[in-house]
CSV table of C-alpha atoms and ligand atoms in Angstrom, one decimal:
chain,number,residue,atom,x,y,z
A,1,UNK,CA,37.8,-136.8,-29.8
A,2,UNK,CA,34.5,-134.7,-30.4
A,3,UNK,CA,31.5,-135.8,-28.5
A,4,UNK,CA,28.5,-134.4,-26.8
A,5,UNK,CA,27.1,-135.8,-23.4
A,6,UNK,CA,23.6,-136.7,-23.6
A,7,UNK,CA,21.5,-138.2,-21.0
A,8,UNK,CA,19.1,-141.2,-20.6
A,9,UNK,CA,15.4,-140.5,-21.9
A,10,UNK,CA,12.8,-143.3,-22.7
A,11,UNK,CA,13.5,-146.9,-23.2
A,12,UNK,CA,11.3,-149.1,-25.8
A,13,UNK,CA,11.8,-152.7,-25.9
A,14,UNK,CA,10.0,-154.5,-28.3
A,15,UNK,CA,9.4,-157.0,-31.8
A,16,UNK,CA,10.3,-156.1,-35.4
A,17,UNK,CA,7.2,-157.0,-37.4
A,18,UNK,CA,7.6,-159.9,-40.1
A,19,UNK,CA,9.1,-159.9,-43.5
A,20,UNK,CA,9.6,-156.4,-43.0
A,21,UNK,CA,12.9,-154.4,-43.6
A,22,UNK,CA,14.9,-154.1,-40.3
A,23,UNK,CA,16.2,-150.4,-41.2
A,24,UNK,CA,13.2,-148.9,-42.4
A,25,UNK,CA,11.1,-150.6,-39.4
A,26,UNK,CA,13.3,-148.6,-36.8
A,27,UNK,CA,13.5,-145.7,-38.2
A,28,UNK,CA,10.0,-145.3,-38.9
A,29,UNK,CA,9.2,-146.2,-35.2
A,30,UNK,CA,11.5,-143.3,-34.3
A,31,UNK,CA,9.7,-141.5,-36.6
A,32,UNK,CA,6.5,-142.0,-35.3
A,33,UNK,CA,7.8,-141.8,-31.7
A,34,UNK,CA,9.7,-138.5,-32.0
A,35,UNK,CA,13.0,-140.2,-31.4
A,36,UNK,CA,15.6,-138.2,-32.6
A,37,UNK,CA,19.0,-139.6,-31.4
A,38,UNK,CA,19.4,-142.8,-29.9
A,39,UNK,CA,21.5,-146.6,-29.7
A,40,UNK,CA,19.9,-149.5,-30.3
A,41,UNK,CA,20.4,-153.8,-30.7
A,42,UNK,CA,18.2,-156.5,-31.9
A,43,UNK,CA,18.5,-159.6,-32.3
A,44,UNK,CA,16.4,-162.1,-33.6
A,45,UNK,CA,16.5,-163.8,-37.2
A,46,UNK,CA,16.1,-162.9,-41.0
A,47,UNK,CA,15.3,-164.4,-44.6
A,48,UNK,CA,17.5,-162.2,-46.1
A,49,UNK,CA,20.5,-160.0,-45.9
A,50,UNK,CA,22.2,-157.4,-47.9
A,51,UNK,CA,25.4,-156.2,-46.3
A,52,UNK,CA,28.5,-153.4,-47.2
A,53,UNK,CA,31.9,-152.6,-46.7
A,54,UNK,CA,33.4,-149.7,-46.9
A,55,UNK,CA,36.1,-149.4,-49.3
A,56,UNK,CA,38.4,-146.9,-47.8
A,57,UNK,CA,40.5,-146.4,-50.8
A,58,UNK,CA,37.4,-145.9,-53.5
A,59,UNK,CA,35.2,-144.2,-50.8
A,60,UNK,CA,32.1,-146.3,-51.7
A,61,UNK,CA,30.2,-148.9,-50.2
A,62,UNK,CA,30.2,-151.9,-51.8
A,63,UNK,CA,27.4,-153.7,-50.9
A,64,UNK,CA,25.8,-158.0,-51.6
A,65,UNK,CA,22.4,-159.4,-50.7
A,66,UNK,CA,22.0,-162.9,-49.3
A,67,UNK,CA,18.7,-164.9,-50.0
A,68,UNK,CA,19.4,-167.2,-46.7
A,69,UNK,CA,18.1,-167.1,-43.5
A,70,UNK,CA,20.8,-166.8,-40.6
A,71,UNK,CA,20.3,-166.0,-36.9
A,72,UNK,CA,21.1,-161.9,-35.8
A,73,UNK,CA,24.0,-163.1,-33.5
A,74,UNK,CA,24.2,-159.1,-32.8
A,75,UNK,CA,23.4,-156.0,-34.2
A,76,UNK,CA,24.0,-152.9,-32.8
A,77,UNK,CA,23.6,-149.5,-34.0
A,78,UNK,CA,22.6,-145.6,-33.5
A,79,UNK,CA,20.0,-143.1,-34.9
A,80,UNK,CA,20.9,-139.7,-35.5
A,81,UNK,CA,19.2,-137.2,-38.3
A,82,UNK,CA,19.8,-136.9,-41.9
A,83,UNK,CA,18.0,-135.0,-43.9
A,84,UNK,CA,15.7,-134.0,-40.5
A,85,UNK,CA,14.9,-137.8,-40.2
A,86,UNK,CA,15.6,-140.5,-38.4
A,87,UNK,CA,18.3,-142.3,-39.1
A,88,UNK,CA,20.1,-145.6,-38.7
A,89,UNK,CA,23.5,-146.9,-39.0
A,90,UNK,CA,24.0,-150.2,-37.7
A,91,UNK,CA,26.4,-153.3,-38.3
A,92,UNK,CA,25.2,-156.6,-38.0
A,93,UNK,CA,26.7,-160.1,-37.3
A,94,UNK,CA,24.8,-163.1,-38.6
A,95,UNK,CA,25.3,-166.9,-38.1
A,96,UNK,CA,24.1,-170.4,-39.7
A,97,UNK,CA,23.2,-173.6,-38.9
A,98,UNK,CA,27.1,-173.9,-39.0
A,99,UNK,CA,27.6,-170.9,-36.6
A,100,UNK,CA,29.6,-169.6,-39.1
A,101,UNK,CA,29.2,-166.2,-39.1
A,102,UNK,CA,28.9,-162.9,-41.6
A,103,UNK,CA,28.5,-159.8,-40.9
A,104,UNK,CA,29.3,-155.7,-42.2
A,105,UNK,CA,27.8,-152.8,-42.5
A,106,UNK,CA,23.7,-153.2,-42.7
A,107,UNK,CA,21.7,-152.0,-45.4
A,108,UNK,CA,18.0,-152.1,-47.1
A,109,UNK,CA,16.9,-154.2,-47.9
A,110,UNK,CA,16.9,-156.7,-44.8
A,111,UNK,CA,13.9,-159.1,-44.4
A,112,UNK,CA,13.4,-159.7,-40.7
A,113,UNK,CA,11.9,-163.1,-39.9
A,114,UNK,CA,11.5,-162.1,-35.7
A,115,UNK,CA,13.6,-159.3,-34.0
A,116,UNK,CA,13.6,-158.2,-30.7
A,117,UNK,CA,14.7,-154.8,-30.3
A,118,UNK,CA,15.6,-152.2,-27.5
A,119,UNK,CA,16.5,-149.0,-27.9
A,120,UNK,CA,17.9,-146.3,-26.3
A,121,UNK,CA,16.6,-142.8,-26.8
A,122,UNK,CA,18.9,-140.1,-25.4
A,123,UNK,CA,18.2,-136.4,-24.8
A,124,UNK,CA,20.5,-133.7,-25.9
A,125,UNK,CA,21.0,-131.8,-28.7
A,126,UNK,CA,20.6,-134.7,-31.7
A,127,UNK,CA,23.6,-135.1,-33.9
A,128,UNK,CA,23.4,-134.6,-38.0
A,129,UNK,CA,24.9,-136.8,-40.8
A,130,UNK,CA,26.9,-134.6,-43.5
A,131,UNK,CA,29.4,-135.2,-45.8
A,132,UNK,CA,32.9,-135.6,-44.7
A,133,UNK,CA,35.3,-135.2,-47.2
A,134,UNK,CA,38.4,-136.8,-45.6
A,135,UNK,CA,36.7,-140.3,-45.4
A,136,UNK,CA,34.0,-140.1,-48.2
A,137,UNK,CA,31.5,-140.9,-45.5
A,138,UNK,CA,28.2,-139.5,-43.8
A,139,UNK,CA,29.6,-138.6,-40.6
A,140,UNK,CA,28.2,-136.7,-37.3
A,141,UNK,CA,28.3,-133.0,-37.7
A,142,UNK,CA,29.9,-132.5,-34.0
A,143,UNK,CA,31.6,-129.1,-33.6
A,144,UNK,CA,34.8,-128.6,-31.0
A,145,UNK,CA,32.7,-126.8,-28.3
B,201,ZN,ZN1,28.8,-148.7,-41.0
């Protein structure tokens, strides 16, 4: 197991503006606030979707918008850097008028209808996305300390 221990820092609880992207709205908030490393949920509703899975044998994401609108059952994710940015991973589960539910890996571009978010900044030395080549996947740079 590599981790890091990080402690609590500021808390921000808050709406996702309209017909906006869900991913680029958090991370430029993060941006903007200085946040560097942090969890986070929402939920709330959008008008549109586009969702990956990770296949493990091709190493790529393959990836399928949705023009519907569904509730944000949950979504829960982190912000880390890349590239000396913020930014997000998160995985989403969405349901209908049915309550049946979708849900993956979340990607741009995601039109939020309303969102309530809260996230979690933490304090400690931030963690960096790079490569890894045993899983094809952008994955925290933590070294064995
Ligand atoms: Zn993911």
């Amino acid at each position: 197991m590599l981790y890091s221990e990080f402690k609590r820092k500021r808390s921000f609880v808050g709406r996702l503006p309209f017909n906006k992207d869900l991913i680029s709205s958090i991370e430029g908030f993060c941006k903007e606030k200085g946040v560097e490393m942090a969890v986070f949920s929402v939920i709330g509703a959008v008008s549109s979707v586009t969702l990956g899975y990770f296949d493990q044998r091709q190493k790529v994401y393959v990836s399928f918008k949705k023009e519907v609108h569904l509730e944000i059952a949950s979504c829960s994710g982190n912000i880390s850097k890349k590239d000396g940015n913020p930014f997000v991973h998160a995985h989403i589960v969405l349901t209908d008028d049915k309550g049946n539910a979708i849900g993956g890996h979340l990607f741009s571009e995601t039109i939020v209808f309303a969102g309530e978010f809260y996230i979690q900044e933490l304090s400690g030395n931030a963690f960096e996305r790079e490569y890894d080549p045993q899983t094809g996947l952008m994955l925290w740079n933590i070294r064995d300390t």
